PDB file of C-alpha atoms in Angstrom:
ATOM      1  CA  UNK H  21     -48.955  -7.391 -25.083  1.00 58.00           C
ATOM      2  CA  UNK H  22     -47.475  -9.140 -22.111  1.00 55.00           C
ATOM      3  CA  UNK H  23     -46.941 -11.910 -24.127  1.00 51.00           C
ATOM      4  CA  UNK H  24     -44.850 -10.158 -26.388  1.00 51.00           C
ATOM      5  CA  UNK H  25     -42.745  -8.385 -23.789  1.00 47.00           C
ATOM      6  CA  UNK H  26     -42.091 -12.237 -22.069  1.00 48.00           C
ATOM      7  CA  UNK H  27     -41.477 -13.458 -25.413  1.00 51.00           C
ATOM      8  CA  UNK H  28     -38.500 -10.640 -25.867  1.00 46.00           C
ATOM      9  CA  UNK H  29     -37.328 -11.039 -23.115  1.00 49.00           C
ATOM     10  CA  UNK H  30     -37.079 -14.698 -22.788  1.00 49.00           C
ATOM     11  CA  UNK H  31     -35.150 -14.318 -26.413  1.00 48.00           C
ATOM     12  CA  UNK H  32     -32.856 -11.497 -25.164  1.00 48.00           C
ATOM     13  CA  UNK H  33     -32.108 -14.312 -22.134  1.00 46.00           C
ATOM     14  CA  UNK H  34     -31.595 -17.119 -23.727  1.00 46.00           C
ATOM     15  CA  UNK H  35     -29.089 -15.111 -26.834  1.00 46.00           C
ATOM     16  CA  UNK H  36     -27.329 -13.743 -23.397  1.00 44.00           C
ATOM     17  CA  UNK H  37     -27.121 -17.453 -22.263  1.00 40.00           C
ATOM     18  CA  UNK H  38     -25.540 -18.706 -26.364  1.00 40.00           C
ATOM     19  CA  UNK H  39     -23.359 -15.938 -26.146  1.00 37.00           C
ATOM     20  CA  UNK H  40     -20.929 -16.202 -23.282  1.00 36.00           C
ATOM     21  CA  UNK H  41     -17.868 -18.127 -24.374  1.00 36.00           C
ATOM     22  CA  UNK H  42     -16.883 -21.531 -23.257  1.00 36.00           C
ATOM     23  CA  UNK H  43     -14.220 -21.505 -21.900  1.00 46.00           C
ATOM     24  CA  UNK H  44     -11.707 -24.549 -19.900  1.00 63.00           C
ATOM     25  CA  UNK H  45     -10.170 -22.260 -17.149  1.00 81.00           C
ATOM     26  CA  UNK H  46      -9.217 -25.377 -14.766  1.00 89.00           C
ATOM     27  CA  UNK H  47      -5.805 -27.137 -15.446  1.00 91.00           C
ATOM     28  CA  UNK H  48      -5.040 -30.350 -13.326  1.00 93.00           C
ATOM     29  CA  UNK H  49      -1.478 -31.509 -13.410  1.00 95.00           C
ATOM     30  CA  UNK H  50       0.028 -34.912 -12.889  1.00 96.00           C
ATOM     31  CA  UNK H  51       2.546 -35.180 -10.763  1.00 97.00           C
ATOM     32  CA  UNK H  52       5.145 -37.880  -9.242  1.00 97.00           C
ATOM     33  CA  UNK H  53       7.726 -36.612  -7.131  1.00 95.00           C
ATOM     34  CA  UNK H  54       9.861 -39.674  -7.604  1.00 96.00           C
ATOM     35  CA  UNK H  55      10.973 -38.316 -10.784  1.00 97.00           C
ATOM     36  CA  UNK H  56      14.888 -36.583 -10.806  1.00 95.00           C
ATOM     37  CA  UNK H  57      13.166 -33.522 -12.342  1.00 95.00           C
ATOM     38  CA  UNK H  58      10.457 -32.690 -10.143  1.00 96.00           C
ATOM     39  CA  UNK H  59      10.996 -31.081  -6.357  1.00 94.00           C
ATOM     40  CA  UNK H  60       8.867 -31.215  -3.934  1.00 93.00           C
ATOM     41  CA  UNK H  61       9.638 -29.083  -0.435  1.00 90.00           C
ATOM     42  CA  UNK H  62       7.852 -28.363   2.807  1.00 85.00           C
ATOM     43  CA  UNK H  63       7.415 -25.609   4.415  1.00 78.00           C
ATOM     44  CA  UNK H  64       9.716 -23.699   2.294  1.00 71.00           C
ATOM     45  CA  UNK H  65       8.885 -20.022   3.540  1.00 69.00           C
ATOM     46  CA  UNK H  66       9.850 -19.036   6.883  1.00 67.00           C
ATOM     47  CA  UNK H  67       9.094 -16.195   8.386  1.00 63.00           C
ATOM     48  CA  UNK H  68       8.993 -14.324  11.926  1.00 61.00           C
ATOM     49  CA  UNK H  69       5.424 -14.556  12.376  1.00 62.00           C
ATOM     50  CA  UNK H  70       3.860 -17.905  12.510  1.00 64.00           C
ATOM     51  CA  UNK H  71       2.887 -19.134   8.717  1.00 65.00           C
ATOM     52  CA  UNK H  72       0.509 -22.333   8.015  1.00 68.00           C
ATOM     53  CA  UNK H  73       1.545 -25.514   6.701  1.00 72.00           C
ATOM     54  CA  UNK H  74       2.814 -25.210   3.215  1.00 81.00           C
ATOM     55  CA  UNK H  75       4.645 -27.223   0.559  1.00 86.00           C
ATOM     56  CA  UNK H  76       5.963 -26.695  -3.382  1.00 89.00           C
ATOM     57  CA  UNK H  77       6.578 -28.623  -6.333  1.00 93.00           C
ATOM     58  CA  UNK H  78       8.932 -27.454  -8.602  1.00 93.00           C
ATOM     59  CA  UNK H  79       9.080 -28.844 -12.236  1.00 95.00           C
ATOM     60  CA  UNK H  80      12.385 -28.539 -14.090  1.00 93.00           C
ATOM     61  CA  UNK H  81      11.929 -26.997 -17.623  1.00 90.00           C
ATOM     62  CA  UNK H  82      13.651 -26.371 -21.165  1.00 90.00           C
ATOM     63  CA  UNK H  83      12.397 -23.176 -22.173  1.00 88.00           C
ATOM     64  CA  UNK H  84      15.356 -21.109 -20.796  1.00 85.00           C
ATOM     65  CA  UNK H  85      18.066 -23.632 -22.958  1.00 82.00           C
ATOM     66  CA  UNK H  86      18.797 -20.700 -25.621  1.00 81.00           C
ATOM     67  CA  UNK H  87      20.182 -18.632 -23.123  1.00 81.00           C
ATOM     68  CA  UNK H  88      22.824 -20.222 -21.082  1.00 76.00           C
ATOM     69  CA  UNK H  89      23.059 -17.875 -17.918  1.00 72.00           C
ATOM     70  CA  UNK H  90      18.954 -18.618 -17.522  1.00 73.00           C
ATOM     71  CA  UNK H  91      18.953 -22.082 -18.482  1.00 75.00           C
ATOM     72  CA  UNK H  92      19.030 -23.260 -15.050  1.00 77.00           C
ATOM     73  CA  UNK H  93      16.295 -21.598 -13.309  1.00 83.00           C
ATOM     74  CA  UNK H  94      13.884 -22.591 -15.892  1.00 88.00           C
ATOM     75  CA  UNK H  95      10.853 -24.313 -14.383  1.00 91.00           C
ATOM     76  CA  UNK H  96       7.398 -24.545 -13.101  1.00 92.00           C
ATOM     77  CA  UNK H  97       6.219 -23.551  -9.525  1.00 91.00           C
ATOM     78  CA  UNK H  98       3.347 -25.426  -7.949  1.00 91.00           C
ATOM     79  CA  UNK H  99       2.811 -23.716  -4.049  1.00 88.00           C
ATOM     80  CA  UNK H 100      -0.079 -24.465  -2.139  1.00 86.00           C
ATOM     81  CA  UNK H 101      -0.858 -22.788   1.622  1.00 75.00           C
ATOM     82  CA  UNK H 102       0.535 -19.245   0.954  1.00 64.00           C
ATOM     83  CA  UNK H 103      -1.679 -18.073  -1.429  1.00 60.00           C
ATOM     84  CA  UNK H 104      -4.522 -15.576  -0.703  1.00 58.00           C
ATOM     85  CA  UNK H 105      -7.193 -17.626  -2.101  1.00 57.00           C
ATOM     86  CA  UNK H 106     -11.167 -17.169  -1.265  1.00 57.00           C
ATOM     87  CA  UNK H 107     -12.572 -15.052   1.089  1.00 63.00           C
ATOM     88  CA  UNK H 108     -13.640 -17.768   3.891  1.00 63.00           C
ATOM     89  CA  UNK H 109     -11.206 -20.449   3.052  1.00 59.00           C
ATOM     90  CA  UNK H 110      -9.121 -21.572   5.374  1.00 61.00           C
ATOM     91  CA  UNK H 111      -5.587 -23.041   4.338  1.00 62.00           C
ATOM     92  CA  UNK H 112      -5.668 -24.481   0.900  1.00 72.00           C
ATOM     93  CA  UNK H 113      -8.228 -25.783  -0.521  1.00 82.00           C
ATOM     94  CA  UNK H 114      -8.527 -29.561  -1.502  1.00 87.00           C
ATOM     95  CA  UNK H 115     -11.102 -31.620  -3.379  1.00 90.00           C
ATOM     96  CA  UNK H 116     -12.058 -35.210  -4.003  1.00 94.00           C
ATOM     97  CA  UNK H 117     -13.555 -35.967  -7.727  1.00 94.00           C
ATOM     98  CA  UNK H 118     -14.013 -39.088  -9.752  1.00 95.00           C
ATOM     99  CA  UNK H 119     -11.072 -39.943 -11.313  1.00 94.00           C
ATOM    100  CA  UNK H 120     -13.501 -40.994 -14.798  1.00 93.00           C
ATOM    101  CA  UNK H 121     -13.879 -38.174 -16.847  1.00 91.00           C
ATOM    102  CA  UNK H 122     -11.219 -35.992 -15.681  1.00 91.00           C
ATOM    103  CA  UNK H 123     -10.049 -35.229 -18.859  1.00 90.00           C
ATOM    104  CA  UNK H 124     -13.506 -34.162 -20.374  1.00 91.00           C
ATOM    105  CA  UNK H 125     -14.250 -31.686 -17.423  1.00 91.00           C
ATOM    106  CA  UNK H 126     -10.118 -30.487 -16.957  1.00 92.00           C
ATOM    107  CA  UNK H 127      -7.206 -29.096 -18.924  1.00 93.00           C
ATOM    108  CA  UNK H 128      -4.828 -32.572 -18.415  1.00 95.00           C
ATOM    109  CA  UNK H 129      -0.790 -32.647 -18.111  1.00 95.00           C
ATOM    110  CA  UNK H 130       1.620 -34.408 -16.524  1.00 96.00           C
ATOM    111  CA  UNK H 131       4.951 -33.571 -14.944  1.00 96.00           C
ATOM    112  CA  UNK H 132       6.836 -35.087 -18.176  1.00 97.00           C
ATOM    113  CA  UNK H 133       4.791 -32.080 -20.850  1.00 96.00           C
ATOM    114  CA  UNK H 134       5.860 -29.445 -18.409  1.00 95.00           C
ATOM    115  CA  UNK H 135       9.392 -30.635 -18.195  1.00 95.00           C
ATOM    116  CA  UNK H 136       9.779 -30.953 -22.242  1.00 94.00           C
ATOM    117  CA  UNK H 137       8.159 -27.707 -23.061  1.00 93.00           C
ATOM    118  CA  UNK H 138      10.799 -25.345 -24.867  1.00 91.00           C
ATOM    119  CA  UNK H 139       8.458 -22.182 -25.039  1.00 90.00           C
ATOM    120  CA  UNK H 140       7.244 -20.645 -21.742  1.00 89.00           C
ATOM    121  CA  UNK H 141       4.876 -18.782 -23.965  1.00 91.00           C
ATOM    122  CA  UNK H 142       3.489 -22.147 -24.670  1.00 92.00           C
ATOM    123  CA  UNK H 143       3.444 -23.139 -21.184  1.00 92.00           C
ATOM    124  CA  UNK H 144       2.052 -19.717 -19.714  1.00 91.00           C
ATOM    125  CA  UNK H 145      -1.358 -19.982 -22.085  1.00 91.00           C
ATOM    126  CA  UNK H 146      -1.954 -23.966 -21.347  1.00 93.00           C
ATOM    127  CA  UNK H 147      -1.088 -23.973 -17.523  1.00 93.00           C
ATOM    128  CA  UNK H 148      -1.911 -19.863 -16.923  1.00 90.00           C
ATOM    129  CA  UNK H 149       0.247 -17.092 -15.429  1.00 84.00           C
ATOM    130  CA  UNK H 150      -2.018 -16.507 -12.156  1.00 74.00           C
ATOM    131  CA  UNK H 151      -4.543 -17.725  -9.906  1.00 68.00           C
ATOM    132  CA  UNK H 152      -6.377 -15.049 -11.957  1.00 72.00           C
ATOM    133  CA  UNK H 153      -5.389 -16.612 -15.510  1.00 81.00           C
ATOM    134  CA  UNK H 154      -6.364 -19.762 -14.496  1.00 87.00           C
ATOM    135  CA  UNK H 155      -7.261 -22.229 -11.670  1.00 87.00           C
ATOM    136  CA  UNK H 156      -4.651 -24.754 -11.084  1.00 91.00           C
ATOM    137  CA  UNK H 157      -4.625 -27.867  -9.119  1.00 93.00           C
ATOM    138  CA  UNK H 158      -2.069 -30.794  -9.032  1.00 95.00           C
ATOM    139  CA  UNK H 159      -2.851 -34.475  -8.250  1.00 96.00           C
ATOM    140  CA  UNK H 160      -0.128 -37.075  -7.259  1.00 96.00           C
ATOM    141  CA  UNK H 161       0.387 -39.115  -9.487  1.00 96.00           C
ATOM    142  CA  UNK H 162       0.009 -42.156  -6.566  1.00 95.00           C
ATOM    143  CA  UNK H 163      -3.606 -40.909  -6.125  1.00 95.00           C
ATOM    144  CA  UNK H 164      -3.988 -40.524  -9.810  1.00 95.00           C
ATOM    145  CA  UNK H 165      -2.349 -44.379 -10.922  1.00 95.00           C
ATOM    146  CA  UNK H 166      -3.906 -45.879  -7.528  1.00 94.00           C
ATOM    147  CA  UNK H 167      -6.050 -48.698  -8.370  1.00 93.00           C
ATOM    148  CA  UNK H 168      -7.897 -49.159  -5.287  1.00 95.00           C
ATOM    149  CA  UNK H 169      -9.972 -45.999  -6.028  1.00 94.00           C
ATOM    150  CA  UNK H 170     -12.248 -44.586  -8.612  1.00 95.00           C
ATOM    151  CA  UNK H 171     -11.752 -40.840  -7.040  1.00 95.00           C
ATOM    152  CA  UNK H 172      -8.538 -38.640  -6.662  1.00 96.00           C
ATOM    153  CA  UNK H 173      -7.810 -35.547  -4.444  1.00 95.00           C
ATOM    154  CA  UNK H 174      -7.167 -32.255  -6.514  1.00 95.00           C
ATOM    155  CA  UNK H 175      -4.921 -29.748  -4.261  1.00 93.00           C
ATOM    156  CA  UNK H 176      -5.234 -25.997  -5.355  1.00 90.00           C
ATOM    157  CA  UNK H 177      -1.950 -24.037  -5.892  1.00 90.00           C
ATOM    158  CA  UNK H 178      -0.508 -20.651  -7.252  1.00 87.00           C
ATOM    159  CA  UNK H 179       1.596 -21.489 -10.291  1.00 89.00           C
ATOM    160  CA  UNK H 180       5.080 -19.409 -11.013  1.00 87.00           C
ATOM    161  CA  UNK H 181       7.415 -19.802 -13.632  1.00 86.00           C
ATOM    162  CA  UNK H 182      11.470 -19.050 -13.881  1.00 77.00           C
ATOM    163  CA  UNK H 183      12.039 -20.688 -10.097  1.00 58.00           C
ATOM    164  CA  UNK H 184      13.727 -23.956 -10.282  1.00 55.00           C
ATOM    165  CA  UNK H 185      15.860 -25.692  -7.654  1.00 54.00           C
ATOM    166  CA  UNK H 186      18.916 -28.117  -8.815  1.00 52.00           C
TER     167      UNK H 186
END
């Protein structure tokens, strides 16, 4: 008897295990600064009270060139050091991973997709809405492209669309 109750359970387990979805909730953007359609700004909110180091990037877009009185505010917002984040984390987080493999373990873009998307709808499901859609992270693209090293540093940031900066 005790065999067959370890045996059911065991197959209740491991059908538990199969049955949660896969799913790629990490996105990793490339991104080089250097390029005429991609901002990048410190400190950018000031307020009365003392506020940490902080920075943006801000990533022209298309998907507003239908409708001529949006079409210039069309864009993707990258802000690190505001956001709420974990519970215990100080500032915002950072991390150093192999650069090998990125693309197996990550949702992969580069500054250049984001700017030619025409569809934020299309944007919103790859890249997310929220740091509770998705978990988003940008590397630069002198890390990413830098020879000298087989890791790169991922920096976590909120993501915002419909904020761009001419």
């Amino acid at each position: 008897m005790k065999h067959l109750v370890f045996i059911v359970l065991a197959l209740c387990i491991g059908q538990e295990i199969l049955a949660q979805p896969v799913t790629n909730d990490t996105v990793v953007c490339i991104i080089d600064t250097t390029k005429s359609y991609v901002h990048y700004q410190e400190n950018v909110v000031e307020r009365e009270i003392p506020t940490p180091f902080h920075w943006q990037v801000i990533v022209e877009g298309h998907y507003y060139d239908d409708r001529p009185l949006h079409k210039d505010i069309a864009g993707a917002n990258f802000r690190a050091g505001l956001w709420g984040g974990v519970k215990g984390v100080e500032g915002f987080p950072k991390k150093r991973v192999p650069k090998e493999g990125l693309e197996k373990r990550y949702i992969v873009e580069d500054d250049e997709w984001i700017n030619n998307q025409t569809s934020l709808h299309d944007l919103e499901l790859r890249l997310g809405v929220a740091p509770f859609h998705k978990y988003n992270y940008i590397i630069f693209s002198q890390d990413y492209y830098c020879t000298e090293s087989d890791s790169v540093t991922m920096h976590r940031v909120e993501i915002g669309f419909g904020v761009s900066v001419k």
